[in-house]
Short mmCIF file of C-alpha atoms in Angstrom, two decimals:
data_model
loop_
_atom_site.label_atom_id
_atom_site.label_comp_id
_atom_site.label_asym_id
_atom_site.label_seq_id
_atom_site.Cartn_x
_atom_site.Cartn_y
_atom_site.Cartn_z
CA MET A 39 63.14 118.52 157.95
CA LYS A 40 61.92 114.96 157.66
CA LEU A 41 61.15 115.50 153.96
CA ARG A 42 64.72 116.67 153.32
CA PHE A 43 66.10 113.61 155.06
CA VAL A 44 63.89 111.32 152.98
CA LEU A 45 64.88 113.10 149.74
CA LEU A 46 68.59 112.93 150.58
CA TYR A 47 68.23 109.26 151.48
CA LEU A 48 66.51 108.56 148.13
CA ILE A 49 69.14 110.46 146.17
CA PHE A 50 72.04 108.62 147.83
CA THR A 51 70.28 105.28 147.42
CA ILE A 52 69.78 105.90 143.71
CA LEU A 53 73.37 107.07 143.24
CA PHE A 54 74.85 104.06 145.02
CA ALA A 55 72.49 101.67 143.22
CA CYS A 56 73.76 103.04 139.90
CA GLY A 57 77.35 102.26 140.83
CA SER A 58 79.34 99.88 138.68
CA SER A 59 79.17 96.20 139.29
CA LYS A 60 81.45 93.50 137.99
CA LYS A 61 79.92 91.93 134.90
CA GLU A 62 79.78 88.18 134.77
CA PHE A 63 81.07 86.76 131.49
CA SER A 64 79.68 83.65 129.85
CA PRO A 65 82.05 80.81 128.91
CA GLU A 66 81.60 81.76 125.23
CA GLU A 67 82.62 85.38 125.94
CA ILE A 68 85.65 84.24 127.92
CA LYS A 69 86.68 81.88 125.10
CA LYS A 70 86.25 84.59 122.45
CA GLU A 71 88.34 87.04 124.49
CA GLU A 72 91.11 84.48 124.97
CA GLU A 73 91.08 83.75 121.21
CA LEU A 74 91.52 87.48 120.59
CA ARG A 75 94.45 87.68 122.98
CA GLU A 76 96.13 84.64 121.37
CA MET A 77 95.59 86.09 117.88
CA VAL A 78 97.25 89.36 118.94
CA ARG A 79 100.13 87.62 120.75
CA ALA A 80 100.74 85.41 117.68
CA LYS A 81 100.66 88.54 115.47
CA LEU A 82 98.25 86.90 113.02
CA PHE A 83 95.35 89.22 112.27
CA LYS A 84 93.80 91.56 109.75
CA PHE A 85 92.34 94.99 110.45
CA ASP A 86 89.69 96.04 107.93
CA ALA A 87 89.28 99.82 108.11
CA LYS A 88 85.69 101.02 107.61
CA PHE A 89 85.98 104.66 108.72
CA ALA A 90 88.82 107.18 108.62
CA TYR A 91 89.04 110.22 110.88
CA PRO A 92 91.68 112.65 109.57
CA MET A 93 93.37 114.81 112.18
CA GLN A 94 93.33 118.08 110.28
CA SER A 95 93.24 121.76 111.00
CA ASN A 96 89.86 123.52 111.01
CA ASP A 97 90.61 125.26 107.70
CA VAL A 98 91.33 121.97 105.96
CA ILE A 99 88.20 120.40 107.46
CA ARG A 100 86.10 123.27 106.07
CA ALA A 101 87.68 122.85 102.62
CA THR A 102 87.21 119.07 102.72
CA ASN A 103 83.56 119.44 103.77
CA ALA A 104 82.98 121.74 100.79
CA LEU A 105 84.59 119.23 98.42
CA MET A 106 82.56 116.33 99.84
CA LYS A 107 79.22 118.12 99.80
CA GLY A 108 76.49 115.77 98.64
CA THR A 109 78.29 112.63 99.79
CA GLN A 110 77.84 110.69 103.00
CA ASN A 111 81.27 111.86 104.14
CA LEU A 112 82.45 114.90 106.03
CA GLY A 113 85.98 116.12 106.57
CA GLY A 114 86.01 114.62 110.03
CA GLN A 115 84.71 111.15 109.06
CA ILE A 116 85.23 109.27 105.80
CA ASN A 117 83.39 106.02 105.02
CA LEU A 118 85.86 103.47 103.61
CA SER A 119 83.48 100.50 103.39
CA SER A 120 83.92 100.03 99.65
CA ASN A 121 87.66 100.81 99.50
CA GLY A 122 89.14 97.60 100.89
CA ASP A 123 91.55 99.43 103.22
CA PHE A 124 93.44 97.04 105.49
CA LEU A 125 96.40 96.29 107.71
CA ILE A 126 97.70 92.72 108.06
CA LEU A 127 100.09 91.44 110.70
CA ASP A 128 101.50 88.08 109.66
CA GLY A 129 104.17 87.05 112.12
CA ASP A 130 107.14 89.38 111.64
CA THR A 131 105.75 91.25 108.63
CA ALA A 132 103.16 93.96 108.22
CA LYS A 133 101.29 94.95 105.09
CA GLY A 134 99.05 97.98 104.87
CA SER A 135 97.02 99.72 102.21
CA LEU A 136 95.07 102.61 103.68
CA SER A 137 93.48 105.65 102.07
CA PHE A 138 94.83 108.92 103.37
CA PHE A 139 92.83 112.11 103.86
CA GLY A 140 94.84 114.82 105.50
CA GLU A 141 97.67 117.25 105.18
CA MET A 142 100.97 116.31 103.58
CA ARG A 143 103.98 117.82 105.33
CA ASN A 144 106.48 117.16 102.56
CA VAL A 145 104.77 116.77 99.19
CA GLY A 146 107.95 116.14 97.25
CA PHE A 147 108.50 112.74 98.80
CA SER A 148 105.98 110.57 96.94
CA ASP A 149 104.07 109.85 93.79
CA ILE A 150 101.20 112.36 93.60
CA SER A 151 98.98 109.76 91.89
CA ASP A 152 99.02 107.66 95.09
CA ASN A 153 99.15 109.47 98.40
CA GLY A 154 97.81 106.52 100.39
CA ILE A 155 99.56 104.82 103.27
CA ASN A 156 101.17 101.73 101.74
CA PHE A 157 103.84 99.52 103.27
CA SER A 158 104.89 95.90 103.18
CA GLY A 159 107.72 94.13 104.96
CA LEU A 160 109.34 93.63 108.32
CA TYR A 161 108.27 95.93 111.14
CA THR A 162 110.27 97.18 114.13
CA ASP A 163 109.70 98.33 117.72
CA PHE A 164 106.73 96.02 118.25
CA SER A 165 105.00 96.07 121.63
CA ILE A 166 101.83 94.68 123.15
CA GLU A 167 100.37 96.06 126.36
CA GLU A 168 97.43 94.27 127.91
CA LYS A 169 95.72 96.71 130.23
CA LYS A 170 95.19 95.54 133.79
CA ASP A 171 91.48 96.33 133.69
CA GLY A 172 91.30 93.69 130.96
CA ASP A 173 89.13 95.50 128.45
CA LYS A 174 91.76 96.50 125.89
CA ILE A 175 95.07 95.63 124.29
CA ILE A 176 97.45 98.28 122.92
CA ILE A 177 99.63 97.31 119.97
CA GLN A 178 102.40 99.56 118.62
CA PHE A 179 104.99 99.12 115.90
CA ASP A 180 106.91 100.95 113.18
CA ALA A 181 106.61 100.18 109.47
CA ASN A 182 108.32 101.69 106.45
CA SER A 183 107.35 102.34 102.87
CA THR A 184 110.02 103.12 100.31
CA VAL A 185 109.89 106.83 101.19
CA GLU A 186 108.22 107.21 104.59
CA GLN A 187 108.22 105.88 108.13
CA PHE A 188 104.98 105.11 109.98
CA ARG A 189 104.21 104.59 113.66
CA ILE A 190 101.08 102.48 114.09
CA ARG A 191 99.18 102.43 117.38
CA MET A 192 96.16 100.16 117.73
CA VAL A 193 93.76 99.87 120.63
CA VAL A 194 91.86 96.58 120.44
CA PHE A 195 88.89 96.04 122.70
CA THR A 196 87.74 92.63 123.88
CA ASN A 197 84.75 92.79 121.50
CA TYR A 198 87.31 92.92 118.60
CA LYS A 199 86.47 96.57 117.81
CA SER A 200 89.62 98.56 117.16
CA ASN A 201 90.96 102.07 116.77
CA MET A 202 94.17 102.51 114.85
CA ILE A 203 96.17 105.73 114.53
CA VAL A 204 98.86 106.02 111.87
CA TYR A 205 101.52 108.67 112.35
CA GLY A 206 103.52 109.37 109.20
CA SER A 207 106.85 111.12 109.00
CA ASN A 208 105.58 113.28 106.12
CA ARG A 209 101.89 113.75 106.90
CA THR A 210 99.38 114.42 109.65
CA ALA A 211 98.08 111.55 111.74
CA ILE A 212 94.89 109.73 110.80
CA ARG A 213 92.66 107.39 112.80
CA TYR A 214 90.83 104.34 111.42
CA THR A 215 88.12 102.26 113.07
CA GLU A 216 86.54 98.84 112.71
CA GLU A 217 87.52 95.44 114.05
CA ILE A 218 90.33 92.95 113.78
CA LEU A 219 89.78 89.48 112.38
CA PRO A 220 91.80 86.27 112.42
CA LEU A 221 94.19 86.13 109.49
CA ASP A 222 92.86 83.74 106.86
CA LYS A 223 96.00 82.15 105.45
CA ASP A 224 94.06 80.63 102.55
CA ASN A 225 93.21 83.98 100.92
#
Protein backbone atom coordinates (compact mmCIF):
# COMPACT_ATOMS: atom_id res chain seq x y z
CA MET A 1 0.00 0.00 0.00
CA LYS A 2 2.78 2.39 0.89
CA LEU A 3 4.57 1.58 -2.38
CA ARG A 4 1.45 2.46 -4.38
CA PHE A 5 1.14 5.77 -2.58
CA VAL A 6 4.79 6.59 -3.28
CA LEU A 7 4.42 5.63 -6.97
CA LEU A 8 1.26 7.71 -7.36
CA TYR A 9 2.94 10.64 -5.63
CA LEU A 10 5.93 10.38 -8.00
CA ILE A 11 3.72 10.16 -11.08
CA PHE A 12 1.67 13.22 -10.09
CA THR A 13 4.82 15.15 -9.19
CA ILE A 14 6.35 14.41 -12.57
CA LEU A 15 3.15 15.30 -14.42
CA PHE A 16 2.74 18.62 -12.62
CA ALA A 17 6.43 19.44 -13.00
CA CYS A 18 6.08 18.98 -16.77
CA GLY A 19 3.26 21.52 -16.91
CA SER A 20 3.66 24.62 -19.03
CA SER A 21 5.32 27.65 -17.62
CA LYS A 22 5.32 31.17 -18.98
CA LYS A 23 8.48 31.74 -20.99
CA GLU A 24 10.43 34.87 -20.26
CA PHE A 25 11.37 36.80 -23.40
CA SER A 26 14.60 38.74 -23.78
CA PRO A 27 14.45 42.41 -24.81
CA GLU A 28 15.79 41.41 -28.26
CA GLU A 29 12.98 38.85 -28.72
CA ILE A 30 10.37 41.38 -27.63
CA LYS A 31 11.78 43.97 -30.06
CA LYS A 32 11.86 41.47 -32.94
CA GLU A 33 8.25 40.45 -32.27
CA GLU A 34 7.10 44.07 -32.18
CA GLU A 35 8.94 44.73 -35.48
CA LEU A 36 7.05 41.79 -36.99
CA ARG A 37 3.71 43.13 -35.79
CA GLU A 38 4.48 46.62 -37.16
CA MET A 39 5.57 45.15 -40.51
CA VAL A 40 2.29 43.22 -40.78
CA ARG A 41 0.15 46.18 -39.67
CA ALA A 42 1.91 48.42 -42.23
CA LYS A 43 1.34 45.74 -44.91
CA LEU A 44 4.98 45.91 -46.02
CA PHE A 45 6.45 42.43 -46.27
CA LYS A 46 7.53 39.65 -48.58
CA PHE A 47 6.77 35.96 -48.20
CA ASP A 48 9.34 33.71 -49.89
CA ALA A 49 7.78 30.27 -50.40
CA LYS A 50 10.22 27.38 -49.95
CA PHE A 51 7.82 24.42 -49.80
CA ALA A 52 4.42 23.75 -51.35
CA TYR A 53 1.92 21.26 -50.00
CA PRO A 54 -0.81 20.58 -52.58
CA MET A 55 -4.19 19.59 -51.20
CA GLN A 56 -4.98 16.81 -53.63
CA SER A 57 -6.95 13.62 -53.74
CA ASN A 58 -5.14 10.35 -53.00
CA ASP A 59 -5.26 9.31 -56.66
CA VAL A 60 -3.58 12.51 -57.79
CA ILE A 61 -0.95 12.18 -55.06
CA ARG A 62 -0.13 8.66 -56.27
CA ALA A 63 0.18 9.89 -59.87
CA THR A 64 2.31 12.86 -58.81
CA ASN A 65 4.59 10.62 -56.75
CA ALA A 66 5.12 8.39 -59.79
CA LEU A 67 5.97 11.41 -61.96
CA MET A 68 8.40 12.80 -59.37
CA LYS A 69 10.19 9.53 -58.70
CA GLY A 70 13.92 10.11 -58.38
CA THR A 71 13.56 13.71 -57.23
CA GLN A 72 13.58 15.09 -53.71
CA ASN A 73 9.88 15.87 -54.03
CA LEU A 74 6.76 13.88 -53.32
CA GLY A 75 3.18 14.68 -54.23
CA GLY A 76 2.53 15.93 -50.74
CA GLN A 77 5.60 18.21 -50.47
CA ILE A 78 7.35 20.13 -53.23
CA ASN A 79 10.66 21.94 -52.66
CA LEU A 80 10.48 25.43 -54.21
CA SER A 81 13.86 26.72 -53.01
CA SER A 82 15.20 27.40 -56.49
CA ASN A 83 11.94 28.70 -58.01
CA GLY A 84 11.76 32.19 -56.52
CA ASP A 85 8.08 31.86 -55.56
CA PHE A 86 6.86 34.85 -53.57
CA LEU A 87 4.02 37.02 -52.33
CA ILE A 88 4.56 40.73 -51.67
CA LEU A 89 2.27 43.03 -49.73
CA ASP A 90 3.17 46.66 -50.43
CA GLY A 91 0.60 48.90 -48.82
CA ASP A 92 -2.67 48.47 -50.72
CA THR A 93 -1.29 46.19 -53.44
CA ALA A 94 -0.39 42.53 -53.56
CA LYS A 95 1.83 40.75 -56.05
CA GLY A 96 2.24 37.00 -56.17
CA SER A 97 4.03 34.50 -58.33
CA LEU A 98 3.62 30.99 -56.96
CA SER A 99 4.04 27.59 -58.57
CA PHE A 100 0.90 25.49 -58.52
CA PHE A 101 0.76 21.72 -58.11
CA GLY A 102 -2.75 20.44 -57.83
CA GLU A 103 -6.02 19.86 -59.57
CA MET A 104 -7.54 22.41 -61.91
CA ARG A 105 -11.31 22.67 -61.61
CA ASN A 106 -11.89 24.59 -64.83
CA VAL A 107 -9.04 24.06 -67.29
CA GLY A 108 -10.49 26.29 -69.98
CA PHE A 109 -9.89 29.46 -67.99
CA SER A 110 -6.15 30.00 -68.42
CA ASP A 111 -3.08 29.66 -70.55
CA ILE A 112 -1.94 26.03 -70.33
CA SER A 113 1.71 27.10 -70.62
CA ASP A 114 1.44 28.87 -67.25
CA ASN A 115 -0.82 27.35 -64.63
CA GLY A 116 0.87 29.13 -61.72
CA ILE A 117 -0.82 31.46 -59.28
CA ASN A 118 -0.01 34.96 -60.54
CA PHE A 119 -1.66 38.22 -59.53
CA SER A 120 -0.71 41.86 -59.18
CA GLY A 121 -2.79 44.82 -58.08
CA LEU A 122 -5.14 46.05 -55.41
CA TYR A 123 -6.49 43.49 -52.96
CA THR A 124 -9.82 43.44 -51.12
CA ASP A 125 -11.33 42.11 -47.88
CA PHE A 126 -8.09 42.51 -45.93
CA SER A 127 -8.07 41.52 -42.26
CA ILE A 128 -5.50 41.02 -39.54
CA GLU A 129 -6.27 39.04 -36.40
CA GLU A 130 -3.69 39.01 -33.63
CA LYS A 131 -4.42 36.01 -31.45
CA LYS A 132 -4.83 36.67 -27.76
CA ASP A 133 -2.25 34.06 -26.81
CA GLY A 134 0.22 36.26 -28.70
CA ASP A 135 2.04 33.61 -30.69
CA LYS A 136 0.49 34.17 -34.12
CA ILE A 137 -1.08 36.66 -36.49
CA ILE A 138 -3.69 35.67 -39.09
CA ILE A 139 -3.79 37.68 -42.31
CA GLN A 140 -6.52 37.22 -44.93
CA PHE A 141 -7.29 38.99 -48.19
CA ASP A 142 -8.61 38.47 -51.71
CA ALA A 143 -6.56 39.02 -54.86
CA ASN A 144 -7.45 38.67 -58.53
CA SER A 145 -5.61 37.65 -61.64
CA THR A 146 -7.08 38.43 -65.04
CA VAL A 147 -9.10 35.19 -64.98
CA GLU A 148 -9.29 33.95 -61.40
CA GLN A 149 -10.03 35.03 -57.84
CA PHE A 150 -7.84 33.97 -54.92
CA ARG A 151 -8.42 33.96 -51.18
CA ILE A 152 -5.11 34.11 -49.30
CA ARG A 153 -4.87 33.11 -45.64
CA MET A 154 -1.54 33.46 -43.85
CA VAL A 155 -0.65 32.41 -40.34
CA VAL A 156 2.49 34.22 -39.20
CA PHE A 157 4.21 33.10 -36.02
CA THR A 158 6.28 35.39 -33.83
CA ASN A 159 9.48 33.71 -35.08
CA TYR A 160 8.54 34.98 -38.62
CA LYS A 161 7.77 31.44 -39.86
CA SER A 162 4.59 31.40 -41.90
CA ASN A 163 2.01 29.12 -43.45
CA MET A 164 0.02 30.46 -46.36
CA ILE A 165 -2.97 28.76 -47.99
CA VAL A 166 -4.19 29.96 -51.38
CA TYR A 167 -7.74 29.09 -52.37
CA GLY A 168 -8.42 29.58 -56.08
CA SER A 169 -11.80 29.84 -57.72
CA ASN A 170 -10.71 27.37 -60.43
CA ARG A 171 -8.33 25.02 -58.61
CA THR A 172 -7.75 23.10 -55.40
CA ALA A 173 -6.16 24.84 -52.44
CA ILE A 174 -2.42 24.73 -51.87
CA ARG A 175 -0.33 25.54 -48.81
CA TYR A 176 3.11 27.19 -48.82
CA THR A 177 5.60 27.52 -45.98
CA GLU A 178 8.61 29.61 -45.06
CA GLU A 179 8.94 33.01 -43.42
CA ILE A 180 8.03 36.60 -44.05
CA LEU A 181 10.66 39.28 -44.42
CA PRO A 182 10.59 43.08 -44.35
CA LEU A 183 9.92 44.49 -47.79
CA ASP A 184 13.13 45.86 -49.27
CA LYS A 185 11.97 48.88 -51.25
CA ASP A 186 15.36 49.20 -52.96
CA ASN A 187 15.06 45.92 -54.91
